[in-house]
CSV table of C-alpha atoms in Angstrom, one decimal:
chain,number,residue,atom,x,y,z
A,25,MET,CA,9.5,-24.9,-26.0
A,26,THR,CA,9.6,-21.5,-27.6
A,27,ARG,CA,6.3,-20.1,-26.7
A,28,ARG,CA,6.4,-17.5,-23.9
A,29,THR,CA,3.0,-18.6,-22.4
A,30,GLU,CA,2.0,-22.1,-22.0
A,31,VAL,CA,-1.7,-22.8,-21.4
A,32,PHE,CA,-2.6,-25.6,-19.2
A,33,ILE,CA,-6.0,-27.0,-19.6
A,34,MET,CA,-7.6,-29.1,-16.8
A,35,ALA,CA,-11.1,-30.5,-17.5
A,36,LEU,CA,-13.2,-32.8,-15.5
A,37,LEU,CA,-14.2,-35.9,-17.4
A,38,GLY,CA,-17.3,-37.4,-15.9
A,39,ALA,CA,-18.9,-40.3,-17.7
A,40,ALA,CA,-21.1,-42.9,-16.4
A,41,LEU,CA,-19.7,-46.3,-17.4
A,42,CYS,CA,-21.4,-49.4,-17.0
A,43,SER,CA,-21.2,-52.9,-18.2
A,44,GLY,CA,-23.6,-56.0,-18.4
A,45,ALA,CA,-27.0,-56.5,-19.5
A,46,GLY,CA,-29.8,-54.2,-18.6
A,47,CYS,CA,-27.6,-51.4,-17.4
A,48,SER,CA,-29.3,-48.1,-18.2
A,49,LYS,CA,-27.7,-44.6,-18.8
A,50,ILE,CA,-28.2,-42.1,-16.1
A,51,ASP,CA,-28.9,-38.6,-17.5
A,52,SER,CA,-26.8,-35.9,-15.8
A,53,PRO,CA,-25.7,-32.3,-16.7
A,54,GLU,CA,-22.5,-32.0,-18.6
A,55,PRO,CA,-19.6,-31.2,-16.3
A,56,GLU,CA,-18.4,-27.6,-16.5
A,57,PRO,CA,-14.8,-27.4,-17.7
A,58,SER,CA,-12.4,-25.6,-15.3
A,59,PRO,CA,-11.3,-22.1,-16.4
A,60,LEU,CA,-8.0,-21.9,-18.4
A,61,GLN,CA,-5.0,-21.2,-16.3
A,62,GLU,CA,-2.3,-19.1,-18.0
A,63,VAL,CA,1.1,-19.4,-16.6
A,64,ALA,CA,3.5,-16.9,-18.2
A,65,HIS,CA,7.0,-17.8,-19.0
A,66,PRO,CA,9.8,-15.3,-18.2
A,67,ASP,CA,11.3,-13.7,-21.4
A,68,LEU,CA,15.0,-13.6,-20.7
A,69,PRO,CA,17.9,-12.4,-22.8
A,70,ALA,CA,20.0,-14.9,-24.6
A,71,THR,CA,23.0,-13.4,-23.1
A,72,SER,CA,22.9,-13.0,-19.3
A,73,ILE,CA,22.9,-9.7,-17.8
A,74,GLY,CA,26.2,-8.9,-16.1
A,75,TYR,CA,25.0,-8.5,-12.4
A,76,SER,CA,28.3,-9.8,-11.2
A,77,GLU,CA,30.1,-6.8,-12.8
A,78,MET,CA,27.7,-4.2,-11.3
A,79,GLU,CA,29.4,-2.4,-8.4
A,80,PHE,CA,29.1,0.9,-6.4
A,81,PRO,CA,31.5,3.7,-7.7
A,82,GLN,CA,34.8,4.0,-6.0
A,83,ASN,CA,33.9,6.9,-3.8
A,84,TRP,CA,31.2,4.8,-2.2
A,85,LEU,CA,33.6,1.8,-1.7
A,86,ASN,CA,36.3,4.1,-0.2
A,87,ASP,CA,33.8,5.8,2.2
A,88,PRO,CA,34.8,4.7,5.7
A,89,ALA,CA,31.3,4.9,7.1
A,90,LEU,CA,29.6,2.9,4.2
A,91,ALA,CA,32.5,0.4,4.4
A,92,LEU,CA,31.7,-0.2,8.1
A,93,PHE,CA,27.8,-0.4,7.5
A,94,GLY,CA,28.5,-2.7,4.5
A,95,SER,CA,30.6,-5.1,6.7
A,96,PHE,CA,27.7,-5.8,8.9
A,97,GLY,CA,25.6,-7.2,6.0
A,98,GLU,CA,25.7,-10.5,4.3
A,99,THR,CA,28.8,-11.4,2.2
A,100,VAL,CA,26.7,-12.9,-0.6
A,101,ASP,CA,28.4,-13.6,-3.9
A,102,ILE,CA,26.3,-12.3,-6.7
A,103,THR,CA,26.4,-14.3,-9.9
A,104,ASP,CA,24.8,-13.6,-13.2
A,105,ALA,CA,22.7,-16.7,-13.0
A,106,GLY,CA,21.8,-16.2,-9.4
A,107,ALA,CA,20.6,-12.8,-9.8
A,108,THR,CA,18.7,-13.6,-13.1
A,109,LEU,CA,16.9,-16.4,-10.9
A,110,GLY,CA,16.2,-13.8,-8.2
A,111,ARG,CA,14.7,-11.4,-10.8
A,112,VAL,CA,12.3,-14.0,-12.1
A,113,LEU,CA,11.4,-15.0,-8.5
A,114,PHE,CA,10.8,-11.4,-7.4
A,115,HIS,CA,8.3,-10.6,-10.4
A,116,ASP,CA,6.6,-14.1,-10.5
A,117,VAL,CA,3.0,-14.2,-9.2
A,118,GLN,CA,3.3,-17.9,-9.0
A,119,LEU,CA,5.1,-17.3,-5.7
A,120,SER,CA,1.8,-16.3,-4.0
A,121,SER,CA,-0.9,-18.9,-3.0
A,122,ASP,CA,-3.5,-17.7,-5.6
A,123,ASN,CA,-0.9,-16.8,-8.2
A,124,THR,CA,-2.0,-13.1,-8.3
A,125,VAL,CA,0.7,-11.2,-6.4
A,126,SER,CA,4.5,-11.0,-6.8
A,127,CYS,CA,7.2,-9.2,-4.7
A,128,GLY,CA,7.1,-6.7,-7.6
A,129,SER,CA,3.3,-6.1,-7.2
A,130,CYS,CA,4.1,-3.9,-4.0
A,131,HIS,CA,7.7,-3.1,-4.7
A,132,GLN,CA,7.2,-1.3,-8.1
A,133,GLN,CA,10.4,-0.6,-10.1
A,134,GLN,CA,9.0,2.9,-11.4
A,135,HIS,CA,8.6,3.9,-7.8
A,136,ALA,CA,12.2,2.9,-6.7
A,137,PHE,CA,10.6,-0.4,-5.7
A,138,ALA,CA,8.2,1.2,-3.2
A,139,ASP,CA,4.3,1.4,-3.5
A,140,ILE,CA,2.2,4.4,-4.2
A,141,THR,CA,-0.6,3.5,-1.6
A,142,PRO,CA,-0.2,4.1,2.1
A,143,GLY,CA,-0.7,0.3,2.8
A,144,SER,CA,-0.2,-2.2,-0.1
A,145,THR,CA,-2.8,-4.9,-0.6
A,146,GLY,CA,-1.8,-8.6,-1.0
A,147,ILE,CA,-4.0,-11.7,-1.6
A,148,SER,CA,-6.3,-11.0,1.4
A,149,GLY,CA,-7.5,-7.7,0.1
A,150,VAL,CA,-6.7,-6.2,3.4
A,151,PRO,CA,-4.3,-3.2,3.1
A,152,LEU,CA,-1.2,-3.5,5.2
A,153,GLU,CA,-0.9,-1.1,8.2
A,154,ARG,CA,2.7,0.0,7.2
A,155,ASN,CA,3.8,1.6,4.0
A,156,THR,CA,6.0,-0.4,1.6
A,157,PRO,CA,9.6,1.1,1.5
A,158,GLY,CA,11.8,1.3,-1.5
A,159,LEU,CA,14.4,-1.4,-2.3
A,160,PHE,CA,17.9,-0.4,-3.0
A,161,ASN,CA,21.4,-0.1,-1.7
A,162,LEU,CA,20.5,-3.0,0.6
A,163,ARG,CA,24.2,-3.7,1.0
A,164,TYR,CA,24.1,-1.0,3.9
A,165,GLN,CA,21.0,-2.2,5.6
A,166,ARG,CA,21.4,-5.1,8.1
A,167,ARG,CA,18.1,-4.8,9.9
A,168,LEU,CA,15.0,-4.9,7.9
A,169,PHE,CA,11.4,-3.9,8.3
A,170,TRP,CA,10.1,-0.5,9.8
A,171,ASP,CA,10.6,-2.0,13.4
A,172,LEU,CA,14.0,-3.5,12.4
A,173,ARG,CA,12.9,-6.9,13.8
A,174,VAL,CA,14.9,-9.0,11.2
A,175,ALA,CA,18.6,-9.2,10.9
A,176,GLY,CA,19.9,-9.9,7.3
A,177,LEU,CA,18.2,-9.9,4.0
A,178,THR,CA,18.4,-13.7,3.8
A,179,ASN,CA,16.2,-13.9,6.9
A,180,GLN,CA,13.8,-11.3,5.4
A,181,VAL,CA,13.0,-12.3,1.9
A,182,LEU,CA,10.8,-15.2,2.5
A,183,GLN,CA,8.6,-13.6,5.1
A,184,PRO,CA,6.4,-11.6,2.8
A,185,ILE,CA,5.9,-14.5,0.7
A,186,GLY,CA,4.6,-16.5,3.6
A,187,HIS,CA,2.6,-13.7,5.2
A,188,PRO,CA,-1.2,-14.4,5.0
A,189,ASP,CA,-2.1,-10.8,4.1
A,190,GLU,CA,0.8,-10.4,1.5
A,191,MET,CA,1.5,-13.4,-0.7
A,192,GLY,CA,0.0,-16.1,1.6
A,193,MET,CA,2.2,-19.0,0.3
A,194,ASP,CA,2.7,-22.1,2.5
A,195,LEU,CA,6.5,-22.0,2.4
A,196,GLU,CA,6.7,-25.8,3.0
A,197,GLU,CA,5.0,-26.2,-0.4
A,198,LEU,CA,6.9,-23.4,-2.2
A,199,GLY,CA,9.7,-25.6,-3.5
A,200,SER,CA,7.5,-28.3,-4.9
A,201,LYS,CA,5.3,-25.7,-6.5
A,202,LEU,CA,8.2,-24.1,-8.3
A,203,THR,CA,9.5,-27.5,-9.4
A,204,ARG,CA,6.3,-28.1,-11.2
A,205,LEU,CA,6.7,-24.9,-13.3
A,206,PRO,CA,8.6,-25.7,-16.4
A,207,TYR,CA,11.0,-22.8,-16.4
A,208,TYR,CA,12.5,-23.0,-12.8
A,209,PRO,CA,14.5,-26.2,-12.9
A,210,ALA,CA,16.9,-24.9,-15.6
A,211,LEU,CA,17.1,-21.5,-13.8
A,212,PHE,CA,18.1,-23.1,-10.6
A,213,GLU,CA,20.5,-25.4,-12.3
A,214,ALA,CA,22.3,-22.5,-13.9
A,215,ALA,CA,22.5,-20.7,-10.6
A,216,PHE,CA,23.4,-23.6,-8.3
A,217,GLY,CA,24.6,-26.6,-10.5
A,218,ASP,CA,21.7,-28.8,-10.3
A,219,PRO,CA,17.9,-28.2,-10.6
A,220,ALA,CA,17.0,-28.9,-6.9
A,221,ILE,CA,14.7,-26.2,-5.6
A,222,ASP,CA,14.5,-25.4,-1.8
A,223,LEU,CA,14.0,-22.4,0.4
A,224,ASP,CA,17.7,-21.6,1.0
A,225,ARG,CA,18.1,-21.4,-2.8
A,226,ILE,CA,15.0,-19.4,-3.3
A,227,ALA,CA,16.2,-16.9,-0.7
A,228,SER,CA,19.6,-16.8,-2.2
A,229,GLY,CA,18.4,-15.9,-5.6
A,230,LEU,CA,16.2,-13.2,-4.2
A,231,VAL,CA,19.1,-11.8,-2.1
A,232,GLN,CA,21.3,-11.7,-5.1
A,233,PHE,CA,18.8,-9.8,-7.2
A,234,LEU,CA,17.9,-7.3,-4.4
A,235,ARG,CA,21.6,-6.6,-3.6
A,236,SER,CA,22.1,-5.8,-7.3
A,237,ILE,CA,19.8,-2.9,-7.2
A,238,ARG,CA,22.2,0.0,-6.5
A,239,SER,CA,21.2,3.6,-6.5
A,240,TYR,CA,23.9,6.3,-7.0
A,241,GLN,CA,23.2,7.9,-10.4
A,242,SER,CA,20.9,10.9,-9.6
A,243,ARG,CA,21.1,14.5,-10.6
A,244,TYR,CA,22.6,15.2,-7.1
A,245,ASP,CA,25.5,12.8,-7.8
A,246,ALA,CA,26.1,14.5,-11.1
A,247,GLY,CA,26.0,17.9,-9.2
A,248,VAL,CA,28.7,16.6,-6.7
A,249,ALA,CA,30.9,15.9,-9.8
A,250,ASN,CA,30.4,19.2,-11.6
A,251,GLY,CA,29.9,21.7,-8.7
A,252,PHE,CA,26.1,21.7,-9.0
A,253,ALA,CA,26.4,23.6,-12.2
A,254,ASP,CA,23.1,22.3,-13.5
A,255,PHE,CA,21.1,23.0,-10.3
A,256,THR,CA,18.4,25.6,-10.3
A,257,ALA,CA,18.4,28.5,-7.9
A,258,SER,CA,15.7,26.7,-6.0
A,259,GLU,CA,17.5,23.5,-5.8
A,260,LEU,CA,20.6,25.2,-4.5
A,261,THR,CA,18.5,27.0,-1.8
A,262,GLY,CA,17.2,23.5,-0.8
A,263,LYS,CA,20.6,22.1,-0.7
A,264,ASP,CA,21.6,24.9,1.6
A,265,VAL,CA,18.6,24.2,3.8
A,266,PHE,CA,19.2,20.5,3.9
A,267,PHE,CA,23.0,20.7,4.7
A,268,GLY,CA,22.5,23.9,7.0
A,269,GLY,CA,23.1,23.3,10.6
A,270,ASP,CA,19.8,24.8,11.7
A,271,THR,CA,17.6,22.3,10.1
A,272,ARG,CA,19.6,19.3,11.1
A,273,CYS,CA,18.2,17.3,8.2
A,274,ASN,CA,21.6,15.6,7.3
A,275,GLN,CA,22.1,14.6,11.0
A,276,CYS,CA,19.5,11.9,10.5
A,277,HIS,CA,19.9,11.3,6.7
A,278,SER,CA,23.6,11.4,6.3
A,279,GLY,CA,26.4,10.4,4.1
A,280,LEU,CA,26.4,9.3,0.5
A,281,ASN,CA,23.3,7.1,1.1
A,282,PHE,CA,21.4,9.8,3.0
A,283,PHE,CA,20.4,7.4,5.7
A,284,SER,CA,21.1,6.2,9.3
A,285,THR,CA,21.3,2.8,10.9
A,286,GLN,CA,19.6,4.2,14.0
A,287,ALA,CA,15.9,4.4,14.6
A,288,PHE,CA,14.5,7.7,15.8
A,289,ILE,CA,11.3,8.9,17.6
A,290,ASN,CA,10.4,11.8,15.2
A,291,GLY,CA,7.4,13.4,16.9
A,292,LEU,CA,4.5,12.1,14.6
A,293,GLU,CA,2.5,11.4,17.7
A,294,MET,CA,2.5,12.1,21.5
A,295,ASP,CA,1.7,8.4,22.0
A,296,TYR,CA,2.3,6.0,19.1
A,297,ALA,CA,0.9,3.0,20.7
A,298,SER,CA,-2.4,4.7,21.3
A,299,ALA,CA,-2.5,6.0,17.7
A,300,GLY,CA,-2.1,2.2,16.6
A,301,ASP,CA,1.5,1.5,15.9
A,302,ALA,CA,4.3,1.7,18.5
A,303,GLY,CA,7.0,0.5,16.3
A,304,ILE,CA,9.9,-1.0,17.9
A,305,GLY,CA,8.2,-0.3,21.2
A,306,ALA,CA,5.6,-3.0,20.3
A,307,LEU,CA,8.4,-5.5,20.2
A,308,SER,CA,10.5,-4.4,23.2
A,309,GLY,CA,7.8,-3.1,25.6
A,310,ASP,CA,10.1,-0.4,26.4
A,311,PRO,CA,8.4,3.1,26.7
A,312,SER,CA,11.5,4.7,25.3
A,313,ASP,CA,11.0,2.7,22.1
A,314,ASP,CA,7.3,4.0,21.7
A,315,GLY,CA,7.2,5.1,18.0
A,316,ARG,CA,10.8,4.3,17.2
A,317,PHE,CA,11.0,3.4,13.5
A,318,LYS,CA,13.8,2.8,10.9
A,319,THR,CA,15.3,5.8,9.3
A,320,VAL,CA,15.1,5.1,5.6
A,321,SER,CA,17.3,6.5,2.9
A,322,LEU,CA,16.3,9.8,1.3
A,323,ARG,CA,17.6,8.7,-2.1
A,324,ASN,CA,14.7,8.3,-4.6
A,325,VAL,CA,12.4,10.0,-2.0
A,326,GLY,CA,10.8,12.0,-4.8
A,327,LEU,CA,9.6,8.6,-6.4
A,328,THR,CA,8.4,6.8,-3.2
A,329,ALA,CA,5.4,8.9,-2.0
A,330,PRO,CA,3.4,8.5,0.3
A,331,TYR,CA,5.7,9.0,3.4
A,332,MET,CA,6.4,7.9,6.9
A,333,HIS,CA,5.9,4.4,8.3
A,334,ASP,CA,2.0,4.6,7.7
A,335,GLY,CA,2.1,6.6,4.5
A,336,ARG,CA,0.3,9.6,6.1
A,337,PHE,CA,1.9,12.2,4.0
A,338,ALA,CA,0.9,12.3,0.5
A,339,ASP,CA,3.7,14.4,-0.9
A,340,LEU,CA,7.0,15.9,0.0
A,341,ARG,CA,5.7,19.4,0.8
A,342,ALA,CA,3.5,17.9,3.7
A,343,VAL,CA,6.7,16.2,5.1
A,344,VAL,CA,8.7,19.4,5.0
A,345,ASP,CA,5.8,21.3,6.6
A,346,PHE,CA,5.6,18.6,9.3
A,347,TYR,CA,9.3,19.0,10.2
A,348,SER,CA,9.2,22.7,10.0
A,349,ASP,CA,6.0,23.3,12.1
A,350,ASP,CA,4.2,20.2,13.6
A,351,ILE,CA,6.7,17.9,15.5
A,352,ALA,CA,4.6,16.8,18.5
A,353,HIS,CA,6.0,16.5,22.0
A,354,HIS,CA,6.9,13.1,23.1
A,355,PRO,CA,8.5,11.9,26.3
A,356,TYR,CA,11.3,10.3,24.4
A,357,LEU,CA,11.5,12.6,21.3
A,358,ASP,CA,15.0,12.4,19.8
A,359,GLU,CA,17.1,15.2,20.8
A,360,ARG,CA,17.7,16.1,17.3
A,361,PHE,CA,14.1,17.3,17.0
A,362,SER,CA,14.4,19.5,20.0
A,363,GLU,CA,15.1,23.1,20.5
A,364,ASN,CA,18.7,22.5,21.7
A,365,GLY,CA,19.5,19.7,19.4
A,366,VAL,CA,21.6,18.0,21.9
A,367,GLY,CA,21.2,16.6,25.4
A,368,LEU,CA,18.5,14.1,26.9
A,369,PRO,CA,15.5,12.9,24.7
A,370,GLY,CA,12.1,14.3,25.4
A,371,GLN,CA,12.7,18.0,25.2
A,372,GLU,CA,10.4,20.6,23.6
A,373,PRO,CA,10.3,20.0,19.7
A,374,TYR,CA,12.0,22.7,17.6
A,375,ARG,CA,10.0,25.0,15.3
A,376,LEU,CA,12.0,25.9,12.2
A,377,GLU,CA,9.3,28.0,10.6
A,378,LEU,CA,10.8,27.8,7.3
A,379,THR,CA,10.0,30.3,4.7
A,380,GLU,CA,8.1,29.6,1.6
A,381,MET,CA,11.2,29.9,-0.4
A,382,GLU,CA,13.0,27.3,1.9
A,383,ARG,CA,10.3,24.9,1.7
A,384,THR,CA,10.0,25.0,-2.0
A,385,GLY,CA,13.6,24.8,-2.4
A,386,LEU,CA,13.9,21.8,0.0
A,387,VAL,CA,11.3,19.8,-2.0
A,388,ASP,CA,13.1,20.7,-5.2
A,389,PHE,CA,16.4,19.6,-3.7
A,390,LEU,CA,14.9,16.3,-2.5
A,391,HIS,CA,13.7,15.5,-6.1
A,392,THR,CA,17.4,15.7,-7.3
A,393,LEU,CA,18.1,12.6,-5.3
A,394,SER,CA,16.0,10.5,-7.8
A,395,ASP,CA,17.8,7.8,-9.7
A,396,THR,CA,15.9,7.1,-12.9
A,397,VAL,CA,18.5,4.4,-14.0
A,398,ILE,CA,17.2,1.8,-11.5
A,399,THR,CA,13.5,2.6,-12.3
A,400,THR,CA,14.0,2.0,-16.0
A,401,SER,CA,16.9,-0.6,-16.2
A,402,PRO,CA,15.7,-3.9,-17.9
A,403,ALA,CA,18.1,-5.6,-15.4
A,404,PHE,CA,15.6,-5.0,-12.7
A,405,SER,CA,12.2,-5.1,-14.7
A,406,SER,CA,9.7,-7.8,-14.8
A,407,PRO,CA,10.6,-10.5,-17.3
A,408,PHE,CA,7.0,-11.6,-17.6
């Protein structure tokens, strides 16, 4: 079949049939035909994309901290056919119960696989309480979700598909549903050697695709290589502010990936539970975890607005202003946000009181972390 879209027409045929003498026809309204259901077929290149050949640059692979973080993750083998399958699965609305939502509906490529709304809306029409984070460099993230409740990408990827407010699919039915779609058996056979479809293989394909999304080609990375020769004066000011010891920005967002595997209480609230979301504290029941959330990478931060776990800040300037002036006291506020910067949690928050030039420069610098390669690459785009 060479068409990209196959139209399945299901019509109800109702006719009163009778046999024998004296049988009379019963008049009844003509049955309404069911609506046409269009199932889009993926448009894939004749030659497979070389996902298996994609890799981080040598300075990432040689970095001791990243090597340590990467060793905690899954040692999945990425194949061209496996990641191709994952690309189709990621962007296919057929993985939702009503065929309207895909993983890519909320994780949008042009926004570094984040969403532009504070809370994404799935099949239920009810916005989620937490902001959709970007997806890249997942090799270095062992624990997933804002509250870090899941260890390993394999254990995470199916949960949004089965969540009633997100994609709402009965996972027990997912394999048989995909088997009935004409393009999946061949994709699974190419990836795994036979056309059998099950949850383990679905998860494997998604993991291979997601692990392929590597972000390391920003203006900042080019600047590291050329001594920041192309940075503006404002961007250079912001770089100095970010890496300066007074702000401590790079104590939480550190290294080549600008991230941390730790979760911090950053002073958004005096009482996160009362505000509606206690983060890890809602799971542990420990007051010292009230408002403790995952520390996301700042790579591509200029593309992933709005910000924080609930998307409360619409732009980067609002984030900078918050960390400069408005950190709230909390009994377990991380010491990095205190006046001293060291010692026990719960100290008084610091007030940086950045100048206008420093605030503008910091925002400009953060935008240099955007990687437009992953936001435009056909390897990661929707094939539908």
